[in-house]
Amino acid sequence: MNLSDIRAHFPILRREVHGRPLVYLDNAATTQKPQAVMDALVDYYGGYNSNVHRGVHQLSQEATDAFEKVRLQLQAHVNAAHSHEIIFTKGTTDSLNLVAHGFRSMLSKGDEILVTQLEHHSNLVPWQMLAQHSGATLKYVSMDGQGALNMEDFHAQLTAKTKILAFNHISNALGTINPVKAMAAAAHALGAVVVVDGAQALPHSAIDVQDLDVDFYAGSAHKMYGPTGIGLLYGKTSWLEKLPPYQGGGEMIAEVAMEKSSYAGLPHKFEAGTPNIAGVIGWGAAIQWMHSVGMDQIEAHEHELLQYGTALLEAIPGVKIYGKAPKKAAVLSFNVAGLHPYDVGTLLDQMGIAVRTGQHCTQPIMDEFGIPGTIRASLAAYTSKEDLDALARALEKAIALLS
Amino acid sequence: MNLSDIRAHFPILRREVHGRPLVYLDNAATTQKPQAVMDALVDYYGGYNSNVHRGVHQLSQEATDAFEKVRLQLQAHVNAAHSHEIIFTKGTTDSLNLVAHGFRSMLSKGDEILVTQLEHHSNLVPWQMLAQHSGATLKYVSMDGQGALNMEDFHAQLTAKTKILAFNHISNALGTINPVKAMAAAAHALGAVVVVDGAQALPHSAIDVQDLDVDFYAGSAHKMYGPTGIGLLYGKTSWLEKLPPYQGGGEMIAEVAMEKSSYAGLPHKFEAGTPNIAGVIGWGAAIQWMHSVGMDQIEAHEHELLQYGTALLEAIPGVKIYGKAPKKAAVLSFNVAGLHPYDVGTLLDQMGIAVRTGQHCTQPIMDEFGIPGTIRASLAAYTSKEDLDALARALEKAIALLS
Amino acid sequence: METIAQREAEIIEEFSFFDDWMDKYEHLIALGKELPALSASLKVESNQIKGCQSQVWLHATLEDGGIRFEADADAIITRGMIALLLRPVQGQPPSAVAAFEFGFLDPLGLTAHLSPTRANGLLSMVKQIRLYGVAFQAKRG
Amino acid sequence: METIAQREAEIIEEFSFFDDWMDKYEHLIALGKELPALSASLKVESNQIKGCQSQVWLHATLEDGGIRFEADADAIITRGMIALLLRPVQGQPPSAVAAFEFGFLDPLGLTAHLSPTRANGLLSMVKQIRLYGVAFQAKRG
Ligand SMILES: Cc1ncc(COP(=O)(O)O)c(C=O)c1O
Ligand SMILES: Cc1ncc(COP(=O)(O)O)c(C=O)c1O
């Protein structure tokens, strides 16, 4: 599919903002949705909406089949060994909380949890809460000035005391791609569980959880062209079996008496209550859409644009890019000397350019750089060179206005 | 709005199942969605999809405004004193787990949690888990042969030891309407917290949480003409402030350092991660739709149909209705002497009638009646007398085939 | 003894006479009624297959090189389905049972009953039937 | 002294000359640059209003029956907005400040900056301005 074909699938890209064509560069926060996703939602709600599982009637059967088909799609998408290793959650944050919560009864004083300075709050606060409840100590791997993890520090911090290693595959604030496979192997060699926040990696490249050999992998549909309110937790069978259930309710039980219940098997044990059925079905359409473009094409396209955008921005006097790790994905985080990101963002918005400004839920990174935040332009499969040209031109105008 | 106008809003009601017109009587599991809800979703995804809060750009502003407007709509809908008392969750199950989990640190051995025999598993298992973790004792109020709560037993079980009283407003399996206001008052007089599962009440009548004077009230959008994957927890400010955060992540923090974080104010403290933005916006459309019909009209219509359907079913030899409490809502739960509910449901499905069969996630009720389950026809604003006539005719046919 | 394939063909032929769903289900219900009840001593936990809504029991023994299946269910349509499912495999050698695909349900328009998402325990029963095939094969071999 | 209403009218008149957003924001930025910085001794936690992205400080004293506001922010557009917001209320009697609606932002096309969902702290500042009005009224009354 060429770029204009790809863009044609996204109705929102045809809208205007403040009288200018929308240039959407806030994809790390959430991506736009192709028409196919909206169609899937309308087909579902208008055609076979029903609660799933346990229903003997036709609608329920159709909804359940469509719902479970997406589990298989996701299994294939991340190459999980079993479909029951795909747990549907509300999103990455929910997934990470599910795991962190499950370990409350398995950690104790003296144990260590290792995270990194690059984490999104969603992969930091749950571990702080776990540390607080279990008495375990939270440690973290520092990053270098380029925004790459300090691997020496990683190996120094990772010890036999480390029970859990949790880190993101790709940093949402800086774009750093972390060496998941090597880090997982090192952690496993010392007996630690490996939990990966894949929220930013899933939209940009093909993921193979078996090849990476991680124990848990979390993601959100809304960052990968799918609906809001639905995400996944991949977990290795052995760990999912060890982990206690997170929420109690319908669907997740085998037998219920007033006093005590026994829990259902995987994946239902972790899916209490009516799931986000439409969300799952819409997600299926999004994944299909991604494959119709091709994960490799998406990755290559974004890589090319990242280099193009980096060169454009660096040519503008006063612009400083944060995050220049050797392996880096579709994020351009930057500041302009002397200017507050909020001011720059506000003016860019007036020119139709949607970027995010602020801390990007990564306060520890900002604290390390000693800045209040950055301006972040983040790319997707539909981002064009024209988008980045428009950004650069608007940025120059904003700088002129503010100086 | 008259019934045929109402029905015209639901595209799915025009479809066929096994060559027969769909007769959808599984509304307690999930309701169908009016066109307005689908339109709201498509408008959002096609027009202003963006992550909410913290964004300086126009799309984010539009999405945030639309999202927060629904919080105000819900505040008005349940008559909460403050908009921050409306917490968005995944659904009723999620809401109840949030509350039950929050009390883990506040209960201990000797304390009691009082539930009822009428509870859906989602309002039973979380309390079992709480009891297990805190050492508190779980007790329950029994029901009588009609499916009404035994009020003498309620007053006997409710003591100064009772720290939490949790029960449903309307039973999904039997339709029983519980005397929430009186039960809440009795519990408050003894110092207990009152948690109400309103999943089945919200679709059928106007709710006033201040008049009922409950501390928590939970519901699901998908049971009230809205999208899947979104629900609400109403909580009184004082209790929401006492309750610790449930999940950690983006949005729910004020300050984050590597070691420790401070939490944001209400409602954000309980809304970690990207919310189900489209779900919330679609829910807003659903609530608006309900009000365009009128909550009183919905209640009166369903009440009339319940009486009509009860008479129809009782005229069929061998049919026994379970749940005949004096105050009862839109549920017809029944069995046919000598027949398994699964067989009846399967044949009804062949005739285009969608009913639910089984335990309806209320195993304790089924155990009490000594039955494997029931056949449940549950009504909604769009249910017609013709739907119930079709059910009765099909039921007679199924009985003939099976006997 | 007829082969599995012959029996499949027979069933397809038998069902080809029904031209509406009512006749088909009437027949299924009749098959369900004819299925001999499993003796109480075999209706035990270890033979039980849990479906959410319909309980299924399955027991198997090896007799003269063929597998003898006995089964039961609490719902009559499920019993009818069981009767149908067992007909081709009853008494067949383990190797044939282990490899059997139950493809005849498709032309009968009854595949939905075996959908992995159905709450009737039949799919689990089919898997269990094949597993008995594999297990008895191993025992002999 | 001019009344609040007169000052509002002045501002609306002043902005009516801008026919594109660039001129308007240029002016806002100029206003932001002109706003006197808050002295470091007043830039303290108790005067701080937390916006997610832009920090705002507000201090007020009662002088000769009128409220004297001093404020600051870290982002320049926010400072410009503050300068604009303070112009009508500066030196006005508490009762007038307590009742002021800041309606002039609407014709200026700047209401969005005060939206309850904006991450700039300005709405909280506006509430705080009014609160000072109420508080000083009570003190006097
Ligand atoms: C009374 C009652 N409580 C709780 C629930 C659970 O709601 P949900 O599955 O939307 O979380 C339901 C619906 O299944 C219900 O009927
Ligand atoms: C790296 C990373 N982790 C976690 C999250 C949280 O995802 P969600 O808000 O969908 O739960 C995000 C997105 O905000 C992210 O970028």
PDB file of C-alpha atoms and ligand atoms in Angstrom, chain A residues 51 249-251 272-275, chain B residues 28-30 90-96 118-123 168-173 197-201 218-223 229-231 360-362 376, ligand 1:
ATOM      1  CA  ASN A  51     -22.888 -10.714  25.590  1.00  0.00           C
ATOM      2  CA  GLY A 249     -16.752 -11.774  39.213  1.00  0.00           C
ATOM      3  CA  GLY A 250     -18.692 -13.395  36.439  1.00  0.00           C
ATOM      4  CA  GLU A 251     -16.837 -15.515  33.871  1.00  0.00           C
ATOM      5  CA  ALA A 272     -13.840 -11.157  35.235  1.00  0.00           C
ATOM      6  CA  GLY A 273     -17.002  -9.424  34.081  1.00  0.00           C
ATOM      7  CA  THR A 274     -18.338  -8.575  30.662  1.00  0.00           C
ATOM      8  CA  PRO A 275     -15.332  -7.789  28.474  1.00  0.00           C
TER       9      PRO A 275
ATOM     10  CA  ALA B  28     -30.189  -8.297  31.308  1.00  0.00           C
ATOM     11  CA  ALA B  29     -27.009  -9.697  29.754  1.00  0.00           C
ATOM     12  CA  THR B  30     -26.571  -6.694  27.498  1.00  0.00           C
ATOM     13  CA  LYS B  90     -14.412  -0.992  32.924  1.00  0.00           C
ATOM     14  CA  GLY B  91     -17.855  -1.982  34.192  1.00  0.00           C
ATOM     15  CA  THR B  92     -19.750  -3.076  37.276  1.00  0.00           C
ATOM     16  CA  THR B  93     -17.345  -5.919  38.014  1.00  0.00           C
ATOM     17  CA  ASP B  94     -14.370  -3.560  37.862  1.00  0.00           C
ATOM     18  CA  SER B  95     -16.165  -1.026  40.076  1.00  0.00           C
ATOM     19  CA  LEU B  96     -17.014  -3.583  42.740  1.00  0.00           C
ATOM     20  CA  LEU B 118     -29.246 -12.843  45.512  1.00  0.00           C
ATOM     21  CA  GLU B 119     -25.883 -11.556  44.374  1.00  0.00           C
ATOM     22  CA  HIS B 120     -24.373 -11.840  40.935  1.00  0.00           C
ATOM     23  CA  HIS B 121     -20.931 -13.467  41.174  1.00  0.00           C
ATOM     24  CA  SER B 122     -19.454 -10.026  40.497  1.00  0.00           C
ATOM     25  CA  ASN B 123     -20.825  -8.801  43.804  1.00  0.00           C
ATOM     26  CA  ASN B 168     -27.760  -5.502  44.352  1.00  0.00           C
ATOM     27  CA  HIS B 169     -30.484  -3.021  43.677  1.00  0.00           C
ATOM     28  CA  ILE B 170     -32.192  -5.421  41.263  1.00  0.00           C
ATOM     29  CA  SER B 171     -31.420  -9.119  40.900  1.00  0.00           C
ATOM     30  CA  ASN B 172     -30.403 -10.087  37.360  1.00  0.00           C
ATOM     31  CA  ALA B 173     -31.617 -13.663  37.828  1.00  0.00           C
ATOM     32  CA  ASP B 197     -24.553  -3.168  42.626  1.00  0.00           C
ATOM     33  CA  GLY B 198     -26.818  -1.137  40.369  1.00  0.00           C
ATOM     34  CA  ALA B 199     -26.055  -2.981  37.117  1.00  0.00           C
ATOM     35  CA  GLN B 200     -29.674  -4.011  36.624  1.00  0.00           C
ATOM     36  CA  ALA B 201     -31.335  -0.958  38.119  1.00  0.00           C
ATOM     37  CA  ALA B 218     -21.841   0.539  40.493  1.00  0.00           C
ATOM     38  CA  GLY B 219     -23.080   0.131  36.923  1.00  0.00           C
ATOM     39  CA  SER B 220     -22.204  -0.885  33.346  1.00  0.00           C
ATOM     40  CA  ALA B 221     -22.875   1.149  30.201  1.00  0.00           C
ATOM     41  CA  HIS B 222     -23.482  -1.951  28.076  1.00  0.00           C
ATOM     42  CA  LYS B 223     -26.571  -2.824  30.078  1.00  0.00           C
ATOM     43  CA  GLY B 229     -15.992  -1.848  28.241  1.00  0.00           C
ATOM     44  CA  ILE B 230     -17.122   1.134  30.282  1.00  0.00           C
ATOM     45  CA  GLY B 231     -18.883   1.493  33.592  1.00  0.00           C
ATOM     46  CA  HIS B 360     -26.942 -16.250  35.109  1.00  0.00           C
ATOM     47  CA  CYS B 361     -23.818 -15.952  37.247  1.00  0.00           C
ATOM     48  CA  THR B 362     -25.933 -16.530  40.345  1.00  0.00           C
ATOM     49  CA  ARG B 376     -34.505 -16.032  31.334  1.00  0.00           C
TER      50      ARG B 376
HETATM   51  C1  LIG E   1     -26.654  -7.679  38.981  1.00  0.00           C
HETATM   52  C2  LIG E   1     -25.392  -7.675  38.188  1.00  0.00           C
HETATM   53  N1  LIG E   1     -24.242  -7.359  38.792  1.00  0.00           N
HETATM   54  C3  LIG E   1     -23.081  -7.321  38.123  1.00  0.00           C
HETATM   55  C4  LIG E   1     -23.008  -7.637  36.794  1.00  0.00           C
HETATM   56  C5  LIG E   1     -21.687  -7.592  36.114  1.00  0.00           C
HETATM   57  O1  LIG E   1     -21.625  -6.568  35.163  1.00  0.00           O
HETATM   58  P1  LIG E   1     -20.428  -6.526  34.132  1.00  0.00           P
HETATM   59  O2  LIG E   1     -20.322  -7.880  33.544  1.00  0.00           O
HETATM   60  O3  LIG E   1     -20.828  -5.487  33.149  1.00  0.00           O
HETATM   61  O4  LIG E   1     -19.204  -6.148  34.897  1.00  0.00           O
HETATM   62  C6  LIG E   1     -24.187  -7.993  36.129  1.00  0.00           C
HETATM   63  C7  LIG E   1     -24.205  -8.342  34.688  1.00  0.00           C
HETATM   64  O5  LIG E   1     -23.751  -9.354  34.244  1.00  0.00           O
HETATM   65  C8  LIG E   1     -25.395  -8.018  36.832  1.00  0.00           C
HETATM   66  O6  LIG E   1     -26.533  -8.364  36.233  1.00  0.00           O
END
